[in-house]
Amino acid sequence: LALQTPPSDSQEIPSDVLQAEDGRQALQLDMVLHAPTLLMPDDCSSASASCLKVNLGKLHLTTGQPTADTDVFHMALTDTQAEVCDYQPSTGEVTNSRPIFSRAGESSVTVHKAVAKSSERPDVEMTVDVSRITTVISDVLLSSLSGIARSIAVKRQEALDEIATADGVELVATTSGADSLELSTEVLTSGSSSSEMALKVTFEGLGVELVTGTQELACLALETLSVAARQTASGTLKLEVGVGSLTLTDSCSPSKDSLSAIVSSDTAQTGEGVSGDLLALCVEQEESALRVEVALQPLRVVYNPYLTERLLEYGQCLAAASESASLALQTPPSDPQQGTVQPAVQ
């Protein structure tokens, strides 16, 4: 390792330091964090266990080019997904994948932090772009999740009982020290009233496929959700929410080819000066005054008896599966005749 000292008249800047327009130096950051993939099998001893697999994705942290009065930070999240699959612990092989949700593209957060007060820009300005999310909701998938939850709860209780029997002591889950986790509200809010902040969130959309067995019933699409909020140093707050469009598409009834859109937002007939979004909400608060404006565009709804009955049956099936999954998360009690000890909570 050789360390070279530049001449005294050199103004070289280290490669990991950015220089703003006014010569101010700022730290350059470029980090890639690969989050873990979580595997939750219903039975670790099984040769091919049903498993919940969650990929938390990849986080990329960078700094942008600073200006004379602003530092820029950028975060990007990619490759997040979740699925139910069959998992072989011995080989790590995954088969029979049934996706829960997936994302296209990257989701990003850009933060502009002012280094000096200015009336032209907020102290903190955050821009969030969330990529489109596609998810599948099916009775088979919920049954698989319910089975995994139930098995995990049973195996956990068996492990607790075995440990308690082997050690001859009572297992205690304590919450001591929880008070140390409490944060002072005064510390969190100090100075916040004198800061000006701006937030802008853009969500590309959400696609939900409703499936029973192997048949797709319908597809729900929500396009372009946007949220913009701004708080001034004087305490004035302005919030704007917009929803682009909503569509429910028929995928199973005999009339699906002739009339596929069962529910659709009608934004083609909006008048001049009216937002084309399905929903436009604006809330402004200034001192003791509160102003709320709501613009809702018309929806076209077509009654389809065949699809309606199928969706009602589907809803009942999902409700039963959800209730089963909820009950599975509750740890079953031990059999007192086996001499096991119940976990105690202080």
Short mmCIF file of C-alpha atoms in Angstrom, two decimals:
data_model
loop_
_atom_site.label_atom_id
_atom_site.label_comp_id
_atom_site.label_asym_id
_atom_site.label_seq_id
_atom_site.Cartn_x
_atom_site.Cartn_y
_atom_site.Cartn_z
CA LEU A 1 0.00 0.00 0.00
CA ALA A 2 1.62 3.22 -1.13
CA LEU A 3 0.49 6.62 0.12
CA GLN A 4 1.44 9.56 -2.05
CA THR A 5 1.19 13.12 -0.77
CA PRO A 6 0.29 15.63 -3.49
CA PRO A 7 2.21 18.89 -3.70
CA SER A 8 1.11 21.64 -1.33
CA ASP A 9 -0.43 23.66 -4.17
CA SER A 10 -2.53 20.71 -5.40
CA GLN A 11 -6.31 20.96 -5.09
CA GLU A 12 -7.06 17.33 -5.91
CA ILE A 13 -10.33 15.95 -4.57
CA PRO A 14 -10.54 12.28 -3.46
CA SER A 15 -12.47 10.03 -5.81
CA ASP A 16 -15.09 9.31 -3.14
CA VAL A 17 -15.94 12.99 -2.65
CA LEU A 18 -18.23 14.99 -4.92
CA GLN A 19 -17.81 18.71 -5.42
CA ALA A 20 -20.82 21.01 -5.62
CA GLU A 21 -21.13 24.01 -7.89
CA ASP A 22 -19.83 26.37 -5.21
CA GLY A 23 -16.84 24.15 -4.35
CA ARG A 24 -18.55 22.57 -1.33
CA GLN A 25 -17.50 18.94 -0.86
CA ALA A 26 -19.96 16.11 -0.24
CA LEU A 27 -19.48 12.42 0.33
CA GLN A 28 -20.07 10.15 -2.68
CA LEU A 29 -22.00 6.97 -1.86
CA ASP A 30 -22.53 3.89 -4.04
CA MET A 31 -23.72 0.80 -2.16
CA VAL A 32 -25.52 -2.32 -3.38
CA LEU A 33 -27.24 -4.36 -0.65
CA HIS A 34 -28.57 -7.79 -1.58
CA ALA A 35 -31.34 -8.57 0.88
CA PRO A 36 -31.79 -12.19 1.98
CA THR A 37 -34.30 -14.61 0.52
CA LEU A 38 -36.60 -15.95 3.24
CA LEU A 39 -37.65 -19.61 3.10
CA MET A 40 -40.37 -20.80 5.47
CA PRO A 41 -41.07 -24.54 4.91
CA ASP A 42 -43.99 -26.20 6.63
CA ASP A 43 -41.76 -29.15 7.64
CA CYS A 44 -37.96 -28.86 7.64
CA SER A 45 -37.61 -32.64 7.91
CA SER A 46 -39.66 -33.30 4.78
CA ALA A 47 -37.86 -34.28 1.56
CA SER A 48 -40.14 -31.93 -0.41
CA ALA A 49 -41.76 -29.39 1.88
CA SER A 50 -44.34 -26.80 0.89
CA CYS A 51 -42.59 -23.49 1.37
CA LEU A 52 -43.23 -19.75 1.41
CA LYS A 53 -40.37 -18.02 -0.43
CA VAL A 54 -39.90 -14.25 -0.18
CA ASN A 55 -37.14 -12.47 -2.08
CA LEU A 56 -36.56 -9.09 -0.46
CA GLY A 57 -34.74 -7.85 -3.54
CA LYS A 58 -31.73 -5.62 -4.06
CA LEU A 59 -31.25 -2.13 -2.63
CA HIS A 60 -28.97 0.34 -4.41
CA LEU A 61 -27.93 3.46 -2.47
CA THR A 62 -26.21 6.31 -4.32
CA THR A 63 -25.63 10.02 -4.04
CA GLY A 64 -26.50 12.38 -6.87
CA GLN A 65 -24.61 15.43 -8.03
CA PRO A 66 -24.92 18.04 -5.26
CA THR A 67 -25.77 21.64 -6.02
CA ALA A 68 -24.68 24.77 -4.23
CA ASP A 69 -27.45 24.42 -1.63
CA THR A 70 -28.74 20.82 -1.92
CA ASP A 71 -27.48 17.31 -1.25
CA VAL A 72 -29.06 14.50 -3.28
CA PHE A 73 -29.57 10.88 -2.19
CA HIS A 74 -31.05 8.09 -4.28
CA MET A 75 -32.34 4.63 -3.32
CA ALA A 76 -33.58 1.96 -5.75
CA LEU A 77 -35.25 -1.36 -4.90
CA THR A 78 -35.51 -4.16 -7.47
CA ASP A 79 -36.24 -7.90 -7.78
CA THR A 80 -38.74 -8.23 -4.91
CA GLN A 81 -41.16 -11.14 -5.20
CA ALA A 82 -42.96 -13.79 -3.16
CA GLU A 83 -44.18 -17.26 -4.06
CA VAL A 84 -45.36 -20.58 -2.66
CA CYS A 85 -43.34 -23.53 -3.91
CA ASP A 86 -42.11 -27.05 -3.17
CA TYR A 87 -38.66 -26.95 -1.60
CA GLN A 88 -36.06 -29.73 -1.30
CA PRO A 89 -33.84 -28.86 1.73
CA SER A 90 -31.12 -31.34 0.70
CA THR A 91 -30.54 -29.82 -2.75
CA GLY A 92 -32.09 -26.36 -2.41
CA GLU A 93 -34.17 -27.02 -5.54
CA VAL A 94 -37.46 -25.15 -5.92
CA THR A 95 -40.30 -26.61 -7.99
CA ASN A 96 -44.03 -26.08 -8.56
CA SER A 97 -43.76 -22.32 -8.09
CA ARG A 98 -47.01 -20.41 -7.44
CA PRO A 99 -46.31 -16.67 -7.40
CA ILE A 100 -48.01 -14.40 -4.86
CA PHE A 101 -46.78 -11.09 -6.26
CA SER A 102 -44.06 -9.76 -8.52
CA ARG A 103 -42.83 -6.33 -9.54
CA ALA A 104 -41.76 -4.99 -12.92
CA GLY A 105 -38.87 -2.52 -12.98
CA GLU A 106 -37.49 -0.72 -9.98
CA SER A 107 -38.95 1.35 -7.20
CA SER A 108 -36.93 4.39 -6.25
CA VAL A 109 -36.72 7.13 -3.65
CA THR A 110 -34.89 10.42 -4.31
CA VAL A 111 -34.24 12.84 -1.44
CA HIS A 112 -33.14 16.44 -1.90
CA LYS A 113 -31.81 17.83 1.40
CA ALA A 114 -31.21 21.56 1.56
CA VAL A 115 -27.97 22.58 3.28
CA ALA A 116 -29.23 26.13 3.80
CA LYS A 117 -32.62 27.74 4.26
CA SER A 118 -34.22 29.05 1.07
CA SER A 119 -37.65 30.42 0.24
CA GLU A 120 -37.44 28.88 -3.23
CA ARG A 121 -37.33 25.21 -2.17
CA PRO A 122 -38.35 23.03 0.81
CA ASP A 123 -35.81 21.88 3.38
CA VAL A 124 -36.50 18.23 2.46
CA GLU A 125 -38.01 17.14 -0.84
CA MET A 126 -38.72 13.43 -1.38
CA THR A 127 -39.83 11.80 -4.63
CA VAL A 128 -41.01 8.17 -4.58
CA ASP A 129 -41.66 6.11 -7.71
CA VAL A 130 -43.22 2.67 -7.12
CA SER A 131 -43.20 0.20 -9.99
CA ARG A 132 -46.25 -1.79 -11.00
CA ILE A 133 -47.21 -4.72 -8.77
CA THR A 134 -48.89 -7.83 -10.14
CA THR A 135 -50.48 -10.28 -7.73
CA VAL A 136 -52.54 -13.45 -7.94
CA ILE A 137 -55.26 -14.28 -5.40
CA SER A 138 -56.52 -17.85 -5.59
CA ASP A 139 -58.24 -20.37 -3.35
CA VAL A 140 -55.42 -22.88 -3.96
CA LEU A 141 -52.80 -20.32 -2.97
CA LEU A 142 -54.62 -19.35 0.22
CA SER A 143 -55.07 -23.02 1.12
CA SER A 144 -51.32 -23.55 0.68
CA LEU A 145 -50.53 -20.53 2.86
CA SER A 146 -53.02 -21.76 5.47
CA GLY A 147 -51.38 -25.19 5.52
CA ILE A 148 -47.90 -23.68 5.90
CA ALA A 149 -49.05 -21.40 8.75
CA ARG A 150 -50.79 -24.26 10.53
CA SER A 151 -47.78 -26.57 10.20
CA ILE A 152 -45.33 -23.90 11.39
CA ALA A 153 -47.50 -23.21 14.45
CA VAL A 154 -47.70 -26.92 15.31
CA LYS A 155 -43.96 -27.51 14.80
CA ARG A 156 -43.13 -24.44 16.90
CA GLN A 157 -45.25 -25.67 19.79
CA GLU A 158 -43.69 -29.14 19.56
CA ALA A 159 -40.21 -27.58 19.73
CA LEU A 160 -41.16 -25.45 22.77
CA ASP A 161 -42.61 -28.48 24.54
CA GLU A 162 -39.52 -30.55 23.79
CA ILE A 163 -37.17 -27.86 25.08
CA ALA A 164 -39.23 -27.34 28.22
CA THR A 165 -39.31 -31.09 28.93
CA ALA A 166 -35.58 -31.55 28.34
CA ASP A 167 -34.45 -28.60 30.48
CA GLY A 168 -37.08 -28.96 33.17
CA VAL A 169 -37.66 -25.22 33.26
CA GLU A 170 -40.51 -23.00 32.21
CA LEU A 171 -40.04 -21.01 29.04
CA VAL A 172 -40.69 -17.34 29.62
CA ALA A 173 -41.15 -14.73 26.94
CA THR A 174 -40.36 -11.46 28.64
CA THR A 175 -40.94 -7.92 27.51
CA SER A 176 -38.48 -6.37 29.97
CA GLY A 177 -36.53 -3.56 28.44
CA ALA A 178 -39.38 -2.60 26.15
CA ASP A 179 -39.46 0.81 27.76
CA SER A 180 -35.96 1.45 26.43
CA LEU A 181 -37.32 1.20 22.90
CA GLU A 182 -39.69 4.10 23.42
CA LEU A 183 -38.64 7.24 21.59
CA SER A 184 -39.21 10.68 22.95
CA THR A 185 -41.89 12.48 21.00
CA GLU A 186 -40.25 15.75 21.85
CA VAL A 187 -37.00 14.63 20.20
CA LEU A 188 -38.75 13.38 17.06
CA THR A 189 -40.85 16.49 16.61
CA SER A 190 -38.41 19.13 17.72
CA GLY A 191 -37.90 21.68 15.01
CA SER A 192 -40.35 19.96 12.66
CA SER A 193 -42.76 22.89 12.78
CA SER A 194 -40.12 25.22 11.34
CA SER A 195 -39.16 22.89 8.50
CA GLU A 196 -40.66 22.89 5.04
CA MET A 197 -41.12 19.46 3.51
CA ALA A 198 -42.45 18.12 0.22
CA LEU A 199 -43.40 14.58 -0.76
CA LYS A 200 -44.42 13.20 -4.14
CA VAL A 201 -45.36 9.53 -4.63
CA THR A 202 -46.19 7.94 -7.97
CA PHE A 203 -47.47 4.36 -8.09
CA GLU A 204 -47.51 2.91 -11.61
CA GLY A 205 -50.38 0.59 -10.90
CA LEU A 206 -51.70 -2.64 -9.45
CA GLY A 207 -52.87 -5.73 -11.27
CA VAL A 208 -54.84 -8.38 -9.37
CA GLU A 209 -55.79 -11.70 -10.93
CA LEU A 210 -58.65 -13.60 -9.26
CA VAL A 211 -58.21 -17.34 -9.81
CA THR A 212 -60.13 -20.38 -8.63
CA GLY A 213 -58.41 -23.70 -9.21
CA THR A 214 -56.79 -23.26 -12.62
CA GLN A 215 -59.43 -20.89 -14.02
CA GLU A 216 -59.02 -17.13 -14.04
CA LEU A 217 -62.27 -15.40 -13.09
CA ALA A 218 -61.47 -11.72 -13.46
CA CYS A 219 -58.67 -9.21 -13.45
CA LEU A 220 -58.67 -5.95 -11.51
CA ALA A 221 -56.42 -3.14 -12.76
CA LEU A 222 -55.70 0.10 -10.93
CA GLU A 223 -53.62 2.56 -12.92
CA THR A 224 -51.43 5.43 -11.80
CA LEU A 225 -51.94 6.42 -8.20
CA SER A 226 -50.27 9.71 -7.26
CA VAL A 227 -49.88 11.50 -3.94
CA ALA A 228 -48.36 14.94 -3.42
CA ALA A 229 -47.98 16.62 -0.04
CA ARG A 230 -46.32 19.84 1.06
CA GLN A 231 -45.94 21.37 4.50
CA THR A 232 -44.63 24.90 4.89
CA ALA A 233 -42.68 26.35 7.77
CA SER A 234 -45.80 28.20 8.93
CA GLY A 235 -47.71 24.93 9.32
CA THR A 236 -49.78 25.10 6.13
CA LEU A 237 -50.45 21.65 4.70
CA LYS A 238 -51.58 20.73 1.19
CA LEU A 239 -52.37 17.16 0.10
CA GLU A 240 -53.33 16.03 -3.40
CA VAL A 241 -54.35 12.47 -4.34
CA GLY A 242 -55.12 11.23 -7.84
CA VAL A 243 -56.25 7.82 -9.17
CA GLY A 244 -55.90 7.32 -12.90
CA SER A 245 -58.33 4.56 -13.82
CA LEU A 246 -60.04 1.42 -12.49
CA THR A 247 -61.02 -1.59 -14.60
CA LEU A 248 -62.49 -5.00 -13.77
CA THR A 249 -62.21 -7.40 -16.70
CA ASP A 250 -64.32 -10.54 -17.15
CA SER A 251 -62.20 -13.64 -17.88
CA CYS A 252 -64.61 -16.55 -17.47
CA SER A 253 -68.21 -15.87 -18.52
CA PRO A 254 -69.61 -16.75 -21.97
CA SER A 255 -69.88 -13.04 -22.79
CA LYS A 256 -66.26 -12.22 -21.96
CA ASP A 257 -65.29 -11.68 -25.59
CA SER A 258 -68.18 -9.35 -26.44
CA LEU A 259 -68.21 -7.36 -23.19
CA SER A 260 -65.03 -7.88 -21.21
CA ALA A 261 -64.97 -4.71 -19.10
CA ILE A 262 -67.48 -5.20 -16.29
CA VAL A 263 -66.35 -2.10 -14.39
CA SER A 264 -64.46 0.73 -16.06
CA SER A 265 -63.81 4.36 -15.28
CA ASP A 266 -65.19 6.67 -17.97
CA THR A 267 -62.65 9.47 -18.37
CA ALA A 268 -63.28 10.10 -22.08
CA GLN A 269 -66.28 12.39 -21.46
CA THR A 270 -64.70 14.73 -18.95
CA GLY A 271 -65.33 18.39 -19.54
CA GLU A 272 -62.77 21.08 -20.15
CA GLY A 273 -60.80 22.02 -17.06
CA VAL A 274 -61.78 18.84 -15.20
CA SER A 275 -59.17 16.29 -14.16
CA GLY A 276 -59.18 13.16 -16.29
CA ASP A 277 -58.36 10.98 -13.28
CA LEU A 278 -60.96 8.69 -11.79
CA LEU A 279 -60.47 10.43 -8.44
CA ALA A 280 -58.93 13.79 -7.64
CA LEU A 281 -58.72 14.81 -3.98
CA CYS A 282 -57.26 18.04 -2.67
CA VAL A 283 -57.01 18.93 1.04
CA GLU A 284 -55.59 22.23 2.26
CA GLN A 285 -55.18 23.26 5.88
CA GLU A 286 -54.13 26.75 6.85
CA GLU A 287 -54.32 27.84 10.47
CA SER A 288 -57.92 27.07 11.51
CA ALA A 289 -59.30 26.76 7.97
CA LEU A 290 -59.71 23.42 6.19
CA ARG A 291 -60.66 23.11 2.52
CA VAL A 292 -61.49 19.79 0.81
CA GLU A 293 -62.15 19.31 -2.90
CA VAL A 294 -63.18 15.96 -4.40
CA ALA A 295 -63.72 15.20 -8.09
CA LEU A 296 -64.96 11.71 -8.95
CA GLN A 297 -65.43 10.75 -12.58
CA PRO A 298 -68.25 8.39 -13.63
CA LEU A 299 -67.92 4.63 -13.53
CA ARG A 300 -69.53 2.27 -16.01
CA VAL A 301 -70.79 -0.93 -14.35
CA VAL A 302 -72.28 -3.84 -16.33
CA TYR A 303 -74.29 -6.47 -14.47
CA ASN A 304 -73.15 -9.96 -15.45
CA PRO A 305 -75.15 -12.69 -13.62
CA TYR A 306 -72.70 -15.47 -14.45
CA LEU A 307 -69.63 -13.59 -13.24
CA THR A 308 -71.47 -12.20 -10.22
CA GLU A 309 -72.38 -15.68 -8.96
CA ARG A 310 -68.86 -16.95 -9.57
CA LEU A 311 -67.37 -14.01 -7.66
CA LEU A 312 -69.78 -14.55 -4.74
CA GLU A 313 -68.73 -18.20 -4.50
CA TYR A 314 -65.12 -17.12 -4.83
CA GLY A 315 -65.49 -14.59 -2.01
CA GLN A 316 -66.98 -17.20 0.31
CA CYS A 317 -64.12 -19.57 -0.49
CA LEU A 318 -61.52 -16.86 0.21
CA ALA A 319 -63.24 -15.95 3.48
CA ALA A 320 -63.12 -19.57 4.63
CA ALA A 321 -59.46 -19.91 3.64
CA SER A 322 -58.56 -16.63 5.37
CA GLU A 323 -60.33 -17.71 8.55
CA SER A 324 -58.48 -21.03 8.47
CA ALA A 325 -55.15 -19.23 8.02
CA SER A 326 -55.94 -16.87 10.90
CA LEU A 327 -56.76 -19.77 13.22
CA ALA A 328 -53.58 -21.54 12.15
CA LEU A 329 -51.47 -18.63 13.38
CA GLN A 330 -52.74 -19.17 16.92
CA THR A 331 -50.39 -21.50 18.76
CA PRO A 332 -52.28 -24.64 19.80
CA PRO A 333 -52.29 -25.38 23.54
CA SER A 334 -50.21 -28.22 24.92
CA ASP A 335 -51.79 -31.35 26.29
CA PRO A 336 -51.51 -31.10 30.08
CA GLN A 337 -51.54 -34.91 30.36
CA GLN A 338 -48.17 -35.04 28.64
CA GLY A 339 -46.56 -32.99 31.37
CA THR A 340 -45.59 -30.17 29.12
CA VAL A 341 -45.22 -26.60 30.33
CA GLN A 342 -47.05 -23.69 28.80
CA PRO A 343 -45.03 -20.62 27.76
CA ALA A 344 -45.61 -17.74 30.16
CA VAL A 345 -45.59 -14.10 29.22
CA GLN A 346 -44.70 -11.44 31.74
#
